[in-house]
Amino acid sequence: MTLSLTNGTGVANSSFDAATGVFSFTPDLTQAGVYPFTVTASDGAITSTAIWTVTVQNFTESYRATLSGVNEVPFAFTPAVGVVWFELDEGANTLAVTAGTAANLAGAYVASHIHTGSVGVGGGVALPLAFTADGSGRGGSFDVKAYDLTADLLGGMSAADFITALKAGGLYANVHTAAYA
């Protein structure tokens, strides 16, 4: 009996051993998609063909940023509070805001960002965040949006450096107001 695999040659991280019939595919984070593989078995008289389809889903990691004046550098005594949730798709180099709000801002909303810097260390703007202020301008919600980390980052930061900093706790989210720029 002979076995063969077509459409699978050249697919990174896959292998097929015709002698044993063992097929292996261990996709990495960049390989989301649909992969059809055609397998043919023949004993010389009869040939049978089947198509195996492997679907690789995007892998995402969830993050949450809690916003509070006590987290500011320098410390800001303010009743403002907020939270924003993110989903990182490392394979697609995207960071999506999935939900988030801010309330009790000490002044009118001016801007919101993700900054570089770990706890207690202020840093530069890495990624502007879309935010819709409420009627008072002292609260609102983060816009549900996916950001392209290869195009939307500021300050020359690469997508790889952003992802590394995010995973290491080296980024923070901030809402700027007229009172606390």
mmCIF file with all atom_site columns, C-alpha atoms in Angstrom:
data_model
loop_
_atom_site.group_PDB
_atom_site.id
_atom_site.type_symbol
_atom_site.label_atom_id
_atom_site.label_alt_id
_atom_site.label_comp_id
_atom_site.label_asym_id
_atom_site.label_entity_id
_atom_site.label_seq_id
_atom_site.pdbx_PDB_ins_code
_atom_site.Cartn_x
_atom_site.Cartn_y
_atom_site.Cartn_z
_atom_site.occupancy
_atom_site.B_iso_or_equiv
_atom_site.pdbx_formal_charge
_atom_site.auth_seq_id
_atom_site.auth_comp_id
_atom_site.auth_asym_id
_atom_site.auth_atom_id
_atom_site.pdbx_PDB_model_num
ATOM 1   C CA . MET A 1 1   ? 0.000   0.000  0.000  1.00 0.00 ? 1   MET A CA 1
ATOM 2   C CA . THR A 1 2   ? 1.297   3.470  -0.828 1.00 0.00 ? 2   THR A CA 1
ATOM 3   C CA . LEU A 1 3   ? 0.170   6.693  0.756  1.00 0.00 ? 3   LEU A CA 1
ATOM 4   C CA . SER A 1 4   ? 0.701   10.199 -0.541 1.00 0.00 ? 4   SER A CA 1
ATOM 5   C CA . LEU A 1 5   ? -0.224  13.680 0.609  1.00 0.00 ? 5   LEU A CA 1
ATOM 6   C CA . THR A 1 6   ? -0.654  16.653 -1.681 1.00 0.00 ? 6   THR A CA 1
ATOM 7   C CA . ASN A 1 7   ? -1.382  20.289 -0.844 1.00 0.00 ? 7   ASN A CA 1
ATOM 8   C CA . GLY A 1 8   ? 0.494   19.663 2.393  1.00 0.00 ? 8   GLY A CA 1
ATOM 9   C CA . THR A 1 9   ? 3.960   20.087 1.006  1.00 0.00 ? 9   THR A CA 1
ATOM 10  C CA . GLY A 1 10  ? 5.332   23.480 1.791  1.00 0.00 ? 10  GLY A CA 1
ATOM 11  C CA . VAL A 1 11  ? 2.913   24.167 4.655  1.00 0.00 ? 11  VAL A CA 1
ATOM 12  C CA . ALA A 1 12  ? 5.144   25.272 7.505  1.00 0.00 ? 12  ALA A CA 1
ATOM 13  C CA . ASN A 1 13  ? 5.085   23.109 10.638 1.00 0.00 ? 13  ASN A CA 1
ATOM 14  C CA . SER A 1 14  ? 3.481   20.124 8.894  1.00 0.00 ? 14  SER A CA 1
ATOM 15  C CA . SER A 1 15  ? 4.871   16.723 7.967  1.00 0.00 ? 15  SER A CA 1
ATOM 16  C CA . PHE A 1 16  ? 3.619   13.459 6.521  1.00 0.00 ? 16  PHE A CA 1
ATOM 17  C CA . ASP A 1 17  ? 5.345   10.096 6.819  1.00 0.00 ? 17  ASP A CA 1
ATOM 18  C CA . ALA A 1 18  ? 4.157   7.972  3.882  1.00 0.00 ? 18  ALA A CA 1
ATOM 19  C CA . ALA A 1 19  ? 5.605   4.801  5.435  1.00 0.00 ? 19  ALA A CA 1
ATOM 20  C CA . THR A 1 20  ? 3.593   5.091  8.656  1.00 0.00 ? 20  THR A CA 1
ATOM 21  C CA . GLY A 1 21  ? 0.711   7.283  7.472  1.00 0.00 ? 21  GLY A CA 1
ATOM 22  C CA . VAL A 1 22  ? 1.333   9.728  10.307 1.00 0.00 ? 22  VAL A CA 1
ATOM 23  C CA . PHE A 1 23  ? 0.399   13.304 9.521  1.00 0.00 ? 23  PHE A CA 1
ATOM 24  C CA . SER A 1 24  ? 1.502   16.078 11.879 1.00 0.00 ? 24  SER A CA 1
ATOM 25  C CA . PHE A 1 25  ? 0.631   19.782 11.812 1.00 0.00 ? 25  PHE A CA 1
ATOM 26  C CA . THR A 1 26  ? 1.504   22.109 14.676 1.00 0.00 ? 26  THR A CA 1
ATOM 27  C CA . PRO A 1 27  ? 0.592   25.607 13.451 1.00 0.00 ? 27  PRO A CA 1
ATOM 28  C CA . ASP A 1 28  ? 2.115   28.694 14.993 1.00 0.00 ? 28  ASP A CA 1
ATOM 29  C CA . LEU A 1 29  ? 0.333   31.960 15.832 1.00 0.00 ? 29  LEU A CA 1
ATOM 30  C CA . THR A 1 30  ? 0.672   33.259 12.261 1.00 0.00 ? 30  THR A CA 1
ATOM 31  C CA . GLN A 1 31  ? -1.039  30.311 10.577 1.00 0.00 ? 31  GLN A CA 1
ATOM 32  C CA . ALA A 1 32  ? -4.743  30.941 11.182 1.00 0.00 ? 32  ALA A CA 1
ATOM 33  C CA . GLY A 1 33  ? -6.760  29.761 8.189  1.00 0.00 ? 33  GLY A CA 1
ATOM 34  C CA . VAL A 1 34  ? -8.141  26.736 6.380  1.00 0.00 ? 34  VAL A CA 1
ATOM 35  C CA . TYR A 1 35  ? -5.765  24.093 5.043  1.00 0.00 ? 35  TYR A CA 1
ATOM 36  C CA . PRO A 1 36  ? -7.054  21.356 2.689  1.00 0.00 ? 36  PRO A CA 1
ATOM 37  C CA . PHE A 1 37  ? -4.836  18.266 2.431  1.00 0.00 ? 37  PHE A CA 1
ATOM 38  C CA . THR A 1 38  ? -5.476  15.551 -0.180 1.00 0.00 ? 38  THR A CA 1
ATOM 39  C CA . VAL A 1 39  ? -4.546  12.042 0.934  1.00 0.00 ? 39  VAL A CA 1
ATOM 40  C CA . THR A 1 40  ? -4.299  9.220  -1.577 1.00 0.00 ? 40  THR A CA 1
ATOM 41  C CA . ALA A 1 41  ? -3.986  5.524  -0.716 1.00 0.00 ? 41  ALA A CA 1
ATOM 42  C CA . SER A 1 42  ? -3.342  2.882  -3.368 1.00 0.00 ? 42  SER A CA 1
ATOM 43  C CA . ASP A 1 43  ? -2.606  -0.828 -3.386 1.00 0.00 ? 43  ASP A CA 1
ATOM 44  C CA . GLY A 1 44  ? -1.801  -0.761 -7.092 1.00 0.00 ? 44  GLY A CA 1
ATOM 45  C CA . ALA A 1 45  ? -5.260  -1.936 -8.140 1.00 0.00 ? 45  ALA A CA 1
ATOM 46  C CA . ILE A 1 46  ? -7.557  0.363  -6.214 1.00 0.00 ? 46  ILE A CA 1
ATOM 47  C CA . THR A 1 47  ? -6.934  4.014  -5.399 1.00 0.00 ? 47  THR A CA 1
ATOM 48  C CA . SER A 1 48  ? -8.871  6.021  -2.845 1.00 0.00 ? 48  SER A CA 1
ATOM 49  C CA . THR A 1 49  ? -8.605  9.764  -2.250 1.00 0.00 ? 49  THR A CA 1
ATOM 50  C CA . ALA A 1 50  ? -9.874  11.854 0.650  1.00 0.00 ? 50  ALA A CA 1
ATOM 51  C CA . ILE A 1 51  ? -9.579  15.521 1.497  1.00 0.00 ? 51  ILE A CA 1
ATOM 52  C CA . TRP A 1 52  ? -8.735  16.421 5.085  1.00 0.00 ? 52  TRP A CA 1
ATOM 53  C CA . THR A 1 53  ? -9.469  19.992 6.024  1.00 0.00 ? 53  THR A CA 1
ATOM 54  C CA . VAL A 1 54  ? -7.702  21.503 9.006  1.00 0.00 ? 54  VAL A CA 1
ATOM 55  C CA . THR A 1 55  ? -9.027  24.814 10.338 1.00 0.00 ? 55  THR A CA 1
ATOM 56  C CA . VAL A 1 56  ? -6.684  26.833 12.546 1.00 0.00 ? 56  VAL A CA 1
ATOM 57  C CA . GLN A 1 57  ? -8.429  29.445 14.688 1.00 0.00 ? 57  GLN A CA 1
ATOM 58  C CA . ASN A 1 58  ? -6.897  32.752 15.705 1.00 0.00 ? 58  ASN A CA 1
ATOM 59  C CA . PHE A 1 59  ? -5.523  32.648 19.226 1.00 0.00 ? 59  PHE A CA 1
ATOM 60  C CA . THR A 1 60  ? -6.204  35.663 21.425 1.00 0.00 ? 60  THR A CA 1
ATOM 61  C CA . GLU A 1 61  ? -5.092  36.679 24.886 1.00 0.00 ? 61  GLU A CA 1
ATOM 62  C CA . SER A 1 62  ? -7.267  38.843 27.151 1.00 0.00 ? 62  SER A CA 1
ATOM 63  C CA . TYR A 1 63  ? -6.029  41.820 29.148 1.00 0.00 ? 63  TYR A CA 1
ATOM 64  C CA . ARG A 1 64  ? -7.728  44.293 31.489 1.00 0.00 ? 64  ARG A CA 1
ATOM 65  C CA . ALA A 1 65  ? -6.511  47.725 32.519 1.00 0.00 ? 65  ALA A CA 1
ATOM 66  C CA . THR A 1 66  ? -7.929  49.297 35.665 1.00 0.00 ? 66  THR A CA 1
ATOM 67  C CA . LEU A 1 67  ? -7.888  53.092 35.606 1.00 0.00 ? 67  LEU A CA 1
ATOM 68  C CA . SER A 1 68  ? -7.490  55.026 38.848 1.00 0.00 ? 68  SER A CA 1
ATOM 69  C CA . GLY A 1 69  ? -5.882  58.285 39.931 1.00 0.00 ? 69  GLY A CA 1
ATOM 70  C CA . VAL A 1 70  ? -3.755  56.433 42.457 1.00 0.00 ? 70  VAL A CA 1
ATOM 71  C CA . ASN A 1 71  ? -2.095  54.672 39.526 1.00 0.00 ? 71  ASN A CA 1
ATOM 72  C CA . GLU A 1 72  ? -1.043  57.967 37.949 1.00 0.00 ? 72  GLU A CA 1
ATOM 73  C CA . VAL A 1 73  ? 2.546   59.201 37.809 1.00 0.00 ? 73  VAL A CA 1
ATOM 74  C CA . PRO A 1 74  ? 2.648   61.517 39.584 1.00 0.00 ? 74  PRO A CA 1
ATOM 75  C CA . PHE A 1 75  ? -0.165  60.430 41.913 1.00 0.00 ? 75  PHE A CA 1
ATOM 76  C CA . ALA A 1 76  ? -3.466  62.246 41.231 1.00 0.00 ? 76  ALA A CA 1
ATOM 77  C CA . PHE A 1 77  ? -6.112  62.503 43.908 1.00 0.00 ? 77  PHE A CA 1
ATOM 78  C CA . THR A 1 78  ? -9.228  62.161 41.767 1.00 0.00 ? 78  THR A CA 1
ATOM 79  C CA . PRO A 1 79  ? -12.482 60.224 42.029 1.00 0.00 ? 79  PRO A CA 1
ATOM 80  C CA . ALA A 1 80  ? -12.064 59.036 38.433 1.00 0.00 ? 80  ALA A CA 1
ATOM 81  C CA . VAL A 1 81  ? -12.346 55.300 37.816 1.00 0.00 ? 81  VAL A CA 1
ATOM 82  C CA . GLY A 1 82  ? -12.417 53.158 34.747 1.00 0.00 ? 82  GLY A CA 1
ATOM 83  C CA . VAL A 1 83  ? -11.654 49.850 33.166 1.00 0.00 ? 83  VAL A CA 1
ATOM 84  C CA . VAL A 1 84  ? -10.876 48.734 29.633 1.00 0.00 ? 84  VAL A CA 1
ATOM 85  C CA . TRP A 1 85  ? -10.682 45.181 28.248 1.00 0.00 ? 85  TRP A CA 1
ATOM 86  C CA . PHE A 1 86  ? -8.447  44.143 25.369 1.00 0.00 ? 86  PHE A CA 1
ATOM 87  C CA . GLU A 1 87  ? -7.973  41.074 23.184 1.00 0.00 ? 87  GLU A CA 1
ATOM 88  C CA . LEU A 1 88  ? -4.513  40.555 21.679 1.00 0.00 ? 88  LEU A CA 1
ATOM 89  C CA . ASP A 1 89  ? -4.274  38.536 18.463 1.00 0.00 ? 89  ASP A CA 1
ATOM 90  C CA . GLU A 1 90  ? -0.531  38.106 18.187 1.00 0.00 ? 90  GLU A CA 1
ATOM 91  C CA . GLY A 1 91  ? -0.723  36.245 14.876 1.00 0.00 ? 91  GLY A CA 1
ATOM 92  C CA . ALA A 1 92  ? -2.623  39.106 13.246 1.00 0.00 ? 92  ALA A CA 1
ATOM 93  C CA . ASN A 1 93  ? -0.741  41.839 15.169 1.00 0.00 ? 93  ASN A CA 1
ATOM 94  C CA . THR A 1 94  ? -3.980  43.364 16.438 1.00 0.00 ? 94  THR A CA 1
ATOM 95  C CA . LEU A 1 95  ? -5.148  44.644 19.790 1.00 0.00 ? 95  LEU A CA 1
ATOM 96  C CA . ALA A 1 96  ? -8.900  45.015 20.081 1.00 0.00 ? 96  ALA A CA 1
ATOM 97  C CA . VAL A 1 97  ? -10.756 47.026 22.683 1.00 0.00 ? 97  VAL A CA 1
ATOM 98  C CA . THR A 1 98  ? -13.725 44.833 23.576 1.00 0.00 ? 98  THR A CA 1
ATOM 99  C CA . ALA A 1 99  ? -15.309 47.044 26.252 1.00 0.00 ? 99  ALA A CA 1
ATOM 100 C CA . GLY A 1 100 ? -14.447 49.822 28.655 1.00 0.00 ? 100 GLY A CA 1
ATOM 101 C CA . THR A 1 101 ? -15.716 52.862 30.520 1.00 0.00 ? 101 THR A CA 1
ATOM 102 C CA . ALA A 1 102 ? -14.436 55.769 32.558 1.00 0.00 ? 102 ALA A CA 1
ATOM 103 C CA . ALA A 1 103 ? -16.450 57.861 35.028 1.00 0.00 ? 103 ALA A CA 1
ATOM 104 C CA . ASN A 1 104 ? -16.088 60.715 37.529 1.00 0.00 ? 104 ASN A CA 1
ATOM 105 C CA . LEU A 1 105 ? -13.338 62.383 35.521 1.00 0.00 ? 105 LEU A CA 1
ATOM 106 C CA . ALA A 1 106 ? -11.892 65.416 37.327 1.00 0.00 ? 106 ALA A CA 1
ATOM 107 C CA . GLY A 1 107 ? -12.182 67.539 34.209 1.00 0.00 ? 107 GLY A CA 1
ATOM 108 C CA . ALA A 1 108 ? -13.427 67.397 30.661 1.00 0.00 ? 108 ALA A CA 1
ATOM 109 C CA . TYR A 1 109 ? -12.148 64.460 28.601 1.00 0.00 ? 109 TYR A CA 1
ATOM 110 C CA . VAL A 1 110 ? -9.170  65.325 26.371 1.00 0.00 ? 110 VAL A CA 1
ATOM 111 C CA . ALA A 1 111 ? -7.598  62.051 25.155 1.00 0.00 ? 111 ALA A CA 1
ATOM 112 C CA . SER A 1 112 ? -6.940  58.407 26.016 1.00 0.00 ? 112 SER A CA 1
ATOM 113 C CA . HIS A 1 113 ? -3.923  56.240 25.254 1.00 0.00 ? 113 HIS A CA 1
ATOM 114 C CA . ILE A 1 114 ? -1.864  53.210 26.054 1.00 0.00 ? 114 ILE A CA 1
ATOM 115 C CA . HIS A 1 115 ? 1.502   54.389 27.369 1.00 0.00 ? 115 HIS A CA 1
ATOM 116 C CA . THR A 1 116 ? 4.840   52.664 27.769 1.00 0.00 ? 116 THR A CA 1
ATOM 117 C CA . GLY A 1 117 ? 6.042   52.257 31.334 1.00 0.00 ? 117 GLY A CA 1
ATOM 118 C CA . SER A 1 118 ? 5.584   49.784 34.140 1.00 0.00 ? 118 SER A CA 1
ATOM 119 C CA . VAL A 1 119 ? 3.885   50.408 37.486 1.00 0.00 ? 119 VAL A CA 1
ATOM 120 C CA . GLY A 1 120 ? 5.036   53.696 38.985 1.00 0.00 ? 120 GLY A CA 1
ATOM 121 C CA . VAL A 1 121 ? 6.867   54.820 35.844 1.00 0.00 ? 121 VAL A CA 1
ATOM 122 C CA . GLY A 1 122 ? 5.329   57.334 33.445 1.00 0.00 ? 122 GLY A CA 1
ATOM 123 C CA . GLY A 1 123 ? 5.986   56.804 29.761 1.00 0.00 ? 123 GLY A CA 1
ATOM 124 C CA . GLY A 1 124 ? 5.311   57.994 26.264 1.00 0.00 ? 124 GLY A CA 1
ATOM 125 C CA . VAL A 1 125 ? 2.216   57.371 24.197 1.00 0.00 ? 125 VAL A CA 1
ATOM 126 C CA . ALA A 1 126 ? 2.312   54.045 22.356 1.00 0.00 ? 126 ALA A CA 1
ATOM 127 C CA . LEU A 1 127 ? -1.271  53.767 21.064 1.00 0.00 ? 127 LEU A CA 1
ATOM 128 C CA . PRO A 1 128 ? -4.126  56.315 21.006 1.00 0.00 ? 128 PRO A CA 1
ATOM 129 C CA . LEU A 1 129 ? -7.460  54.839 22.138 1.00 0.00 ? 129 LEU A CA 1
ATOM 130 C CA . ALA A 1 130 ? -10.794 55.968 20.713 1.00 0.00 ? 130 ALA A CA 1
ATOM 131 C CA . PHE A 1 131 ? -13.182 57.141 23.424 1.00 0.00 ? 131 PHE A CA 1
ATOM 132 C CA . THR A 1 132 ? -16.683 58.617 23.251 1.00 0.00 ? 132 THR A CA 1
ATOM 133 C CA . ALA A 1 133 ? -17.320 61.099 26.046 1.00 0.00 ? 133 ALA A CA 1
ATOM 134 C CA . ASP A 1 134 ? -20.776 61.339 27.574 1.00 0.00 ? 134 ASP A CA 1
ATOM 135 C CA . GLY A 1 135 ? -22.774 64.584 27.562 1.00 0.00 ? 135 GLY A CA 1
ATOM 136 C CA . SER A 1 136 ? -20.974 65.956 30.610 1.00 0.00 ? 136 SER A CA 1
ATOM 137 C CA . GLY A 1 137 ? -17.537 65.205 29.181 1.00 0.00 ? 137 GLY A CA 1
ATOM 138 C CA . ARG A 1 138 ? -16.607 63.685 32.546 1.00 0.00 ? 138 ARG A CA 1
ATOM 139 C CA . GLY A 1 139 ? -17.164 60.070 31.600 1.00 0.00 ? 139 GLY A CA 1
ATOM 140 C CA . GLY A 1 140 ? -17.828 57.862 28.641 1.00 0.00 ? 140 GLY A CA 1
ATOM 141 C CA . SER A 1 141 ? -16.857 54.634 26.965 1.00 0.00 ? 141 SER A CA 1
ATOM 142 C CA . PHE A 1 142 ? -13.940 53.286 25.016 1.00 0.00 ? 142 PHE A CA 1
ATOM 143 C CA . ASP A 1 143 ? -14.881 52.578 21.420 1.00 0.00 ? 143 ASP A CA 1
ATOM 144 C CA . VAL A 1 144 ? -14.952 48.886 20.525 1.00 0.00 ? 144 VAL A CA 1
ATOM 145 C CA . LYS A 1 145 ? -12.240 48.806 17.897 1.00 0.00 ? 145 LYS A CA 1
ATOM 146 C CA . ALA A 1 146 ? -9.341  46.675 16.625 1.00 0.00 ? 146 ALA A CA 1
ATOM 147 C CA . TYR A 1 147 ? -5.987  48.412 16.295 1.00 0.00 ? 147 TYR A CA 1
ATOM 148 C CA . ASP A 1 148 ? -3.380  47.302 13.770 1.00 0.00 ? 148 ASP A CA 1
ATOM 149 C CA . LEU A 1 149 ? -0.124  47.120 15.711 1.00 0.00 ? 149 LEU A CA 1
ATOM 150 C CA . THR A 1 150 ? 1.889   47.343 12.490 1.00 0.00 ? 150 THR A CA 1
ATOM 151 C CA . ALA A 1 151 ? 0.305   50.686 11.551 1.00 0.00 ? 151 ALA A CA 1
ATOM 152 C CA . ASP A 1 152 ? -1.298  52.398 14.579 1.00 0.00 ? 152 ASP A CA 1
ATOM 153 C CA . LEU A 1 153 ? 1.590   52.541 17.062 1.00 0.00 ? 153 LEU A CA 1
ATOM 154 C CA . LEU A 1 154 ? 3.324   55.833 17.836 1.00 0.00 ? 154 LEU A CA 1
ATOM 155 C CA . GLY A 1 155 ? 6.888   56.722 18.748 1.00 0.00 ? 155 GLY A CA 1
ATOM 156 C CA . GLY A 1 156 ? 8.542   54.176 16.477 1.00 0.00 ? 156 GLY A CA 1
ATOM 157 C CA . MET A 1 157 ? 7.535   51.206 18.630 1.00 0.00 ? 157 MET A CA 1
ATOM 158 C CA . SER A 1 158 ? 7.336   47.931 16.706 1.00 0.00 ? 158 SER A CA 1
ATOM 159 C CA . ALA A 1 159 ? 4.446   45.495 17.037 1.00 0.00 ? 159 ALA A CA 1
ATOM 160 C CA . ALA A 1 160 ? 6.854   42.925 18.517 1.00 0.00 ? 160 ALA A CA 1
ATOM 161 C CA . ASP A 1 161 ? 8.122   45.410 21.132 1.00 0.00 ? 161 ASP A CA 1
ATOM 162 C CA . PHE A 1 162 ? 4.541   46.427 22.019 1.00 0.00 ? 162 PHE A CA 1
ATOM 163 C CA . ILE A 1 163 ? 3.474   42.794 22.466 1.00 0.00 ? 163 ILE A CA 1
ATOM 164 C CA . THR A 1 164 ? 6.537   42.042 24.588 1.00 0.00 ? 164 THR A CA 1
ATOM 165 C CA . ALA A 1 165 ? 5.865   45.092 26.780 1.00 0.00 ? 165 ALA A CA 1
ATOM 166 C CA . LEU A 1 166 ? 2.172   44.192 27.111 1.00 0.00 ? 166 LEU A CA 1
ATOM 167 C CA . LYS A 1 167 ? 2.964   40.655 28.242 1.00 0.00 ? 167 LYS A CA 1
ATOM 168 C CA . ALA A 1 168 ? 5.585   41.926 30.696 1.00 0.00 ? 168 ALA A CA 1
ATOM 169 C CA . GLY A 1 169 ? 3.284   44.543 32.275 1.00 0.00 ? 169 GLY A CA 1
ATOM 170 C CA . GLY A 1 170 ? 5.235   47.380 30.694 1.00 0.00 ? 170 GLY A CA 1
ATOM 171 C CA . LEU A 1 171 ? 2.204   49.291 29.355 1.00 0.00 ? 171 LEU A CA 1
ATOM 172 C CA . TYR A 1 172 ? -0.688  51.134 30.973 1.00 0.00 ? 172 TYR A CA 1
ATOM 173 C CA . ALA A 1 173 ? -3.912  52.785 29.828 1.00 0.00 ? 173 ALA A CA 1
ATOM 174 C CA . ASN A 1 174 ? -4.723  56.367 30.719 1.00 0.00 ? 174 ASN A CA 1
ATOM 175 C CA . VAL A 1 175 ? -7.531  58.877 30.223 1.00 0.00 ? 175 VAL A CA 1
ATOM 176 C CA . HIS A 1 176 ? -6.366  62.496 30.053 1.00 0.00 ? 176 HIS A CA 1
ATOM 177 C CA . THR A 1 177 ? -8.576  65.382 31.161 1.00 0.00 ? 177 THR A CA 1
ATOM 178 C CA . ALA A 1 178 ? -8.290  69.156 31.178 1.00 0.00 ? 178 ALA A CA 1
ATOM 179 C CA . ALA A 1 179 ? -7.393  68.906 34.898 1.00 0.00 ? 179 ALA A CA 1
ATOM 180 C CA . TYR A 1 180 ? -4.905  66.021 34.515 1.00 0.00 ? 180 TYR A CA 1
ATOM 181 C CA . ALA A 1 181 ? -3.205  66.105 31.123 1.00 0.00 ? 181 ALA A CA 1
#
